[in-house]
Amino acid sequence: DTEVTQTPKHLVMGMTNKKSLKCEQHMGHRAMYWYKQKAKKPPELMFVYSYEKLSINESVPSRFSPECPNSSLLNLHLHALQPEDSALYLCASSQRVPYEQFFGPGTRLTVL
Amino acid sequence: AQRVTQPEKLLSVFKGAPVELKCNYSYSGSPELFWYVQYSRQRLQLLLRHISRESIKGFTADLNKGETSFHLKKPFAQEEDSSMYYCALSPQGGSEKLVFGKGTKLTVNP
């Protein structure tokens, strides 16, 4: 399996909802990433997990909470989001750094 | 601070013409440079990395440390090359962080 998978593909949520995004890879990669991408903009790094430990948090608001249950899984828990949080959320993984990052297809999130 | 600049937001060429997407970077050390491509409704994927010196889909890119550039070139553009291209930098020393440029949207006209 040489892909990063993300679920769900699309998510619509209200500002009071709690939801989670899931990312999975079975390539044995030890670094996993969350990015946020607005339309026609480059991805913006949110979090990096290295060997299942959070190594980078790019000053992301606490309404986004990452979790790495094991080396193959990465979750992003969402709570009390704002409409401006609507975006494509990308997950990526890499064998190590600075090797290439493999990206998932993304979750298109809409916050109403 | 590291910075990647792609001066052209939009680039339009005709099929069969040469194409060059510019990328300049700002970094005091020796970075790793990458080109990523994001086709419409497809995932972001690596096109090239400077360390491997390979040619993918006819594209090449050479790191010029003197000019701090990593321009992407193809001698004969094809319509299927139309896409969004991002230049990215990974700082020296094993940083996990990729710094992306703002991207260039390439359109290859028939």
Coordinates of N, CA and C in Angstrom, one line a residue, chain B:
Chain B
A1 N 15.0 33.8 8.0 CA 13.9 32.9 7.8 C 13.9 32.4 6.4
Q2 N 13.3 31.2 6.2 CA 13.3 30.6 4.9 C 12.1 31.2 4.1
R3 N 12.3 31.4 2.8 CA 11.3 31.9 2.0 C 11.5 31.3 0.6
V4 N 10.3 31.0 -0.1 CA 10.3 30.5 -1.5 C 9.5 31.5 -2.3
T5 N 10.0 32.0 -3.4 CA 9.3 32.9 -4.2 C 9.1 32.3 -5.6
Q6 N 7.8 32.3 -6.0 CA 7.5 32.0 -7.4 C 6.9 33.2 -8.0
P7 N 7.6 33.9 -8.8 CA 7.2 35.2 -9.2 C 6.0 35.3 -10.1
E8 N 5.7 34.2 -10.8 CA 4.6 34.1 -11.8 C 3.4 33.4 -11.1
K9 N 2.3 34.1 -10.9 CA 1.1 33.4 -10.4 C 0.5 32.6 -11.5
L10 N 0.5 33.1 -12.8 CA -0.1 32.5 -13.9 C 1.0 32.4 -15.0
L11 N 1.0 31.3 -15.8 CA 1.9 31.2 -16.9 C 1.1 30.4 -18.0
S12 N 1.1 31.0 -19.2 CA 0.4 30.4 -20.3 C 1.3 30.2 -21.5
V13 N 1.4 29.0 -22.0 CA 2.2 28.7 -23.2 C 1.4 27.9 -24.2
F14 N 1.9 27.8 -25.4 CA 1.3 26.9 -26.4 C 1.9 25.5 -26.4
K15 N 1.2 24.6 -26.7 CA 1.6 23.2 -26.8 C 2.9 23.1 -27.7
G16 N 3.9 22.4 -27.3 CA 5.1 22.3 -28.0 C 6.2 23.4 -27.7
A17 N 5.7 24.4 -27.0 CA 6.7 25.5 -26.7 C 7.5 25.1 -25.4
P18 N 8.6 25.7 -25.3 CA 9.4 25.5 -24.0 C 8.7 26.2 -22.9
V19 N 8.8 25.7 -21.7 CA 8.2 26.3 -20.5 C 9.3 26.3 -19.4
E20 N 9.3 27.4 -18.6 CA 10.1 27.6 -17.5 C 9.3 28.2 -16.3
L21 N 9.2 27.5 -15.2 CA 8.5 28.0 -14.0 C 9.6 28.4 -13.1
K22 N 9.6 29.7 -12.7 CA 10.7 30.2 -11.8 C 10.4 30.0 -10.4
C23 N 11.6 29.7 -9.7 CA 11.5 29.5 -8.2 C 12.8 30.1 -7.7
N24 N 12.7 31.0 -6.7 CA 13.9 31.5 -6.0 C 13.7 31.3 -4.5
Y25 N 14.8 31.1 -3.9 CA 14.6 30.8 -2.4 C 15.5 31.7 -1.6
S26 N 15.2 31.8 -0.4 CA 16.0 32.6 0.6 C 16.3 31.7 1.8
Y27 N 17.6 31.3 1.9 CA 18.0 30.4 3.0 C 19.5 30.5 3.1
S28 N 20.0 30.6 4.3 CA 21.4 30.8 4.5 C 22.2 29.5 4.4
G29 N 21.6 28.3 4.6 CA 22.3 27.1 4.5 C 22.1 26.4 3.2
S30 N 22.2 25.1 3.2 CA 22.0 24.3 2.0 C 20.7 23.5 2.1
P31 N 19.7 24.0 1.5 CA 18.4 23.4 1.6 C 18.2 22.3 0.6
E32 N 17.1 21.5 0.9 CA 16.6 20.6 -0.1 C 15.5 21.3 -0.8
L33 N 15.5 21.2 -2.2 CA 14.4 21.8 -3.0 C 13.6 20.8 -3.7
F34 N 12.3 21.1 -3.8 CA 11.4 20.2 -4.4 C 10.4 20.9 -5.3
W35 N 9.9 20.3 -6.3 CA 8.8 20.7 -7.1 C 7.6 19.8 -6.9
Y36 N 6.5 20.3 -6.4 CA 5.2 19.5 -6.3 C 4.2 20.0 -7.3
V37 N 3.4 19.1 -7.8 CA 2.3 19.4 -8.8 C 1.0 19.0 -8.2
Q38 N 0.0 19.8 -8.4 CA -1.4 19.5 -8.0 C -2.3 19.6 -9.2
Y39 N -2.6 18.5 -9.8 CA -3.6 18.5 -10.9 C -5.0 18.7 -10.4
S40 N -5.8 19.1 -11.2 CA -7.2 19.4 -10.8 C -7.9 18.1 -10.2
R41 N -8.4 18.3 -9.1 CA -9.1 17.2 -8.4 C -8.2 16.0 -8.1
Q42 N -6.9 16.2 -8.0 CA -6.0 15.1 -7.6 C -5.1 15.6 -6.5
R43 N -4.5 14.7 -5.9 CA -3.7 15.0 -4.7 C -2.4 15.7 -5.1
L44 N -1.8 16.4 -4.2 CA -0.5 17.0 -4.4 C 0.5 15.9 -4.4
Q45 N 1.4 16.0 -5.4 CA 2.4 14.9 -5.6 C 3.7 15.5 -6.0
L46 N 4.8 14.8 -5.5 CA 6.1 15.2 -5.8 C 6.4 15.0 -7.3
L47 N 7.0 16.1 -7.9 CA 7.4 16.0 -9.3 C 8.9 15.8 -9.4
L48 N 9.7 16.6 -8.6 CA 11.1 16.5 -8.7 C 11.7 16.9 -7.3
R49 N 12.9 16.3 -7.0 CA 13.7 16.9 -5.9 C 15.1 17.0 -6.4
H50 N 15.7 18.1 -6.0 CA 17.0 18.4 -6.6 C 18.1 17.4 -6.3
I51 N 18.0 16.7 -5.2 CA 19.0 15.8 -4.8 C 19.1 14.6 -5.8
S52 N 18.0 14.2 -6.4 CA 17.9 13.0 -7.2 C 18.3 13.3 -8.7
R53 N 18.3 14.6 -9.0 CA 18.7 15.0 -10.4 C 18.1 14.2 -11.5
E54 N 16.8 13.8 -11.3 CA 16.1 13.0 -12.3 C 15.2 13.9 -13.2
S55 N 14.7 13.3 -14.3 CA 13.8 14.0 -15.1 C 12.5 13.2 -15.1
I56 N 11.4 13.9 -14.7 CA 10.1 13.3 -14.6 C 9.1 14.0 -15.6
K57 N 8.5 13.2 -16.4 CA 7.5 13.7 -17.4 C 8.2 14.8 -18.3
G58 N 9.5 14.6 -18.5 CA 10.2 15.6 -19.3 C 10.6 16.9 -18.6
F59 N 10.3 17.0 -17.4 CA 10.7 18.2 -16.6 C 12.0 18.0 -15.9
T60 N 12.8 19.0 -15.9 CA 14.1 19.0 -15.1 C 14.1 20.3 -14.3
A61 N 15.0 20.3 -13.3 CA 15.2 21.5 -12.5 C 16.6 21.4 -12.0
D62 N 17.3 22.5 -12.1 CA 18.7 22.5 -11.6 C 18.8 23.5 -10.5
L63 N 19.5 23.1 -9.4 CA 19.7 24.0 -8.3 C 20.9 24.9 -8.6
N64 N 20.7 26.2 -8.6 CA 21.7 27.2 -8.8 C 21.9 27.9 -7.5
K65 N 23.0 27.5 -6.7 CA 23.2 28.1 -5.4 C 23.6 29.5 -5.5
G66 N 24.3 29.9 -6.6 CA 24.8 31.3 -6.7 C 23.6 32.2 -6.9
E67 N 22.6 31.8 -7.7 CA 21.4 32.6 -7.9 C 20.3 32.3 -7.0
T68 N 20.5 31.3 -6.1 CA 19.5 30.8 -5.2 C 18.2 30.5 -6.0
S69 N 18.3 29.7 -7.0 CA 17.1 29.4 -7.9 C 17.0 27.9 -8.1
F70 N 15.8 27.5 -8.4 CA 15.5 26.1 -8.7 C 14.4 26.1 -9.7
H71 N 14.7 26.6 -10.9 CA 13.6 26.8 -11.9 C 13.3 25.4 -12.6
L72 N 12.0 25.3 -12.9 CA 11.5 24.0 -13.5 C 11.4 24.3 -15.0
K73 N 11.9 23.3 -15.8 CA 11.9 23.5 -17.2 C 11.4 22.3 -18.0
K74 N 10.8 22.5 -19.1 CA 10.4 21.4 -20.0 C 10.6 22.0 -21.4
P75 N 11.3 21.2 -22.3 CA 11.5 21.8 -23.6 C 10.3 21.9 -24.5
F76 N 9.3 20.9 -24.3 CA 8.1 20.9 -25.2 C 6.9 20.7 -24.3
A77 N 6.2 21.7 -24.0 CA 5.0 21.6 -23.1 C 3.9 20.8 -23.8
Q78 N 3.2 20.0 -23.0 CA 2.0 19.3 -23.4 C 0.8 19.8 -22.7
E79 N -0.4 19.6 -23.3 CA -1.6 20.1 -22.7 C -1.9 19.4 -21.3
E80 N -1.4 18.2 -21.1 CA -1.6 17.5 -19.8 C -0.7 18.1 -18.7
D81 N 0.2 19.0 -19.1 CA 1.1 19.6 -18.1 C 0.3 20.7 -17.4
S82 N -0.8 21.1 -17.9 CA -1.6 22.2 -17.3 C -2.0 21.8 -15.8
S83 N -1.5 22.6 -14.9 CA -1.7 22.3 -13.5 C -1.2 23.4 -12.6
M84 N -1.3 23.2 -11.3 CA -0.7 24.1 -10.3 C 0.6 23.5 -9.9
Y85 N 1.7 24.3 -9.9 CA 3.0 23.8 -9.5 C 3.5 24.6 -8.3
Y86 N 4.0 23.9 -7.3 CA 4.6 24.5 -6.1 C 6.0 24.2 -6.0
C87 N 6.8 25.2 -5.7 CA 8.2 24.9 -5.4 C 8.3 24.9 -3.8
A88 N 9.1 24.0 -3.3 CA 9.1 23.9 -1.8 C 10.6 23.7 -1.4
L89 N 10.8 24.1 -0.1 CA 12.2 24.1 0.4 C 12.1 23.4 1.8
S90 N 13.1 22.5 2.0 CA 13.2 21.9 3.3 C 14.5 22.3 3.9
P91 N 14.6 23.0 5.0 CA 15.8 23.5 5.6 C 16.8 22.4 5.9
Q92 N 18.0 22.7 6.0 CA 19.1 21.8 6.3 C 19.0 21.3 7.7
G93 N 19.5 20.1 7.9 CA 19.5 19.6 9.3 C 18.4 18.7 9.7
G94 N 17.6 18.3 8.7 CA 16.6 17.3 9.0 C 15.3 17.9 9.5
S95 N 15.1 19.2 9.2 CA 13.8 19.8 9.6 C 12.6 19.1 8.9
E96 N 11.6 18.9 9.7 CA 10.4 18.3 9.1 C 9.5 19.3 8.3
K97 N 9.9 20.5 8.3 CA 9.1 21.5 7.8 C 9.4 21.7 6.3
L98 N 8.3 21.8 5.5 CA 8.4 22.2 4.1 C 7.9 23.6 3.9
V99 N 8.6 24.4 3.3 CA 8.2 25.8 3.1 C 7.8 25.9 1.6
F100 N 6.5 26.2 1.3 CA 6.0 26.2 0.0 C 6.0 27.7 -0.6
G101 N 6.3 27.7 -1.9 CA 6.0 29.0 -2.6 C 4.5 29.1 -2.8
K102 N 4.1 30.3 -3.4 CA 2.6 30.5 -3.5 C 2.1 29.8 -4.7
G103 N 2.9 29.2 -5.6 CA 2.4 28.4 -6.7 C 2.3 29.2 -8.0
T104 N 2.5 28.4 -9.1 CA 2.3 29.0 -10.4 C 1.3 28.1 -11.1
K105 N 0.2 28.7 -11.7 CA -0.7 27.9 -12.5 C -0.3 28.0 -13.9
L106 N 0.0 26.8 -14.4 CA 0.5 26.7 -15.8 C -0.7 26.2 -16.7
T107 N -0.9 26.9 -17.7 CA -1.9 26.5 -18.7 C -1.2 26.3 -20.1
V108 N -1.4 25.1 -20.6 CA -0.8 24.8 -21.9 C -1.9 24.8 -22.9
N109 N -1.9 25.8 -23.9 CA -3.0 25.9 -24.8 C -2.7 25.1 -26.1
P110 N -3.8 24.5 -26.7 CA -3.6 23.7 -27.9 C -3.1 24.5 -29.1

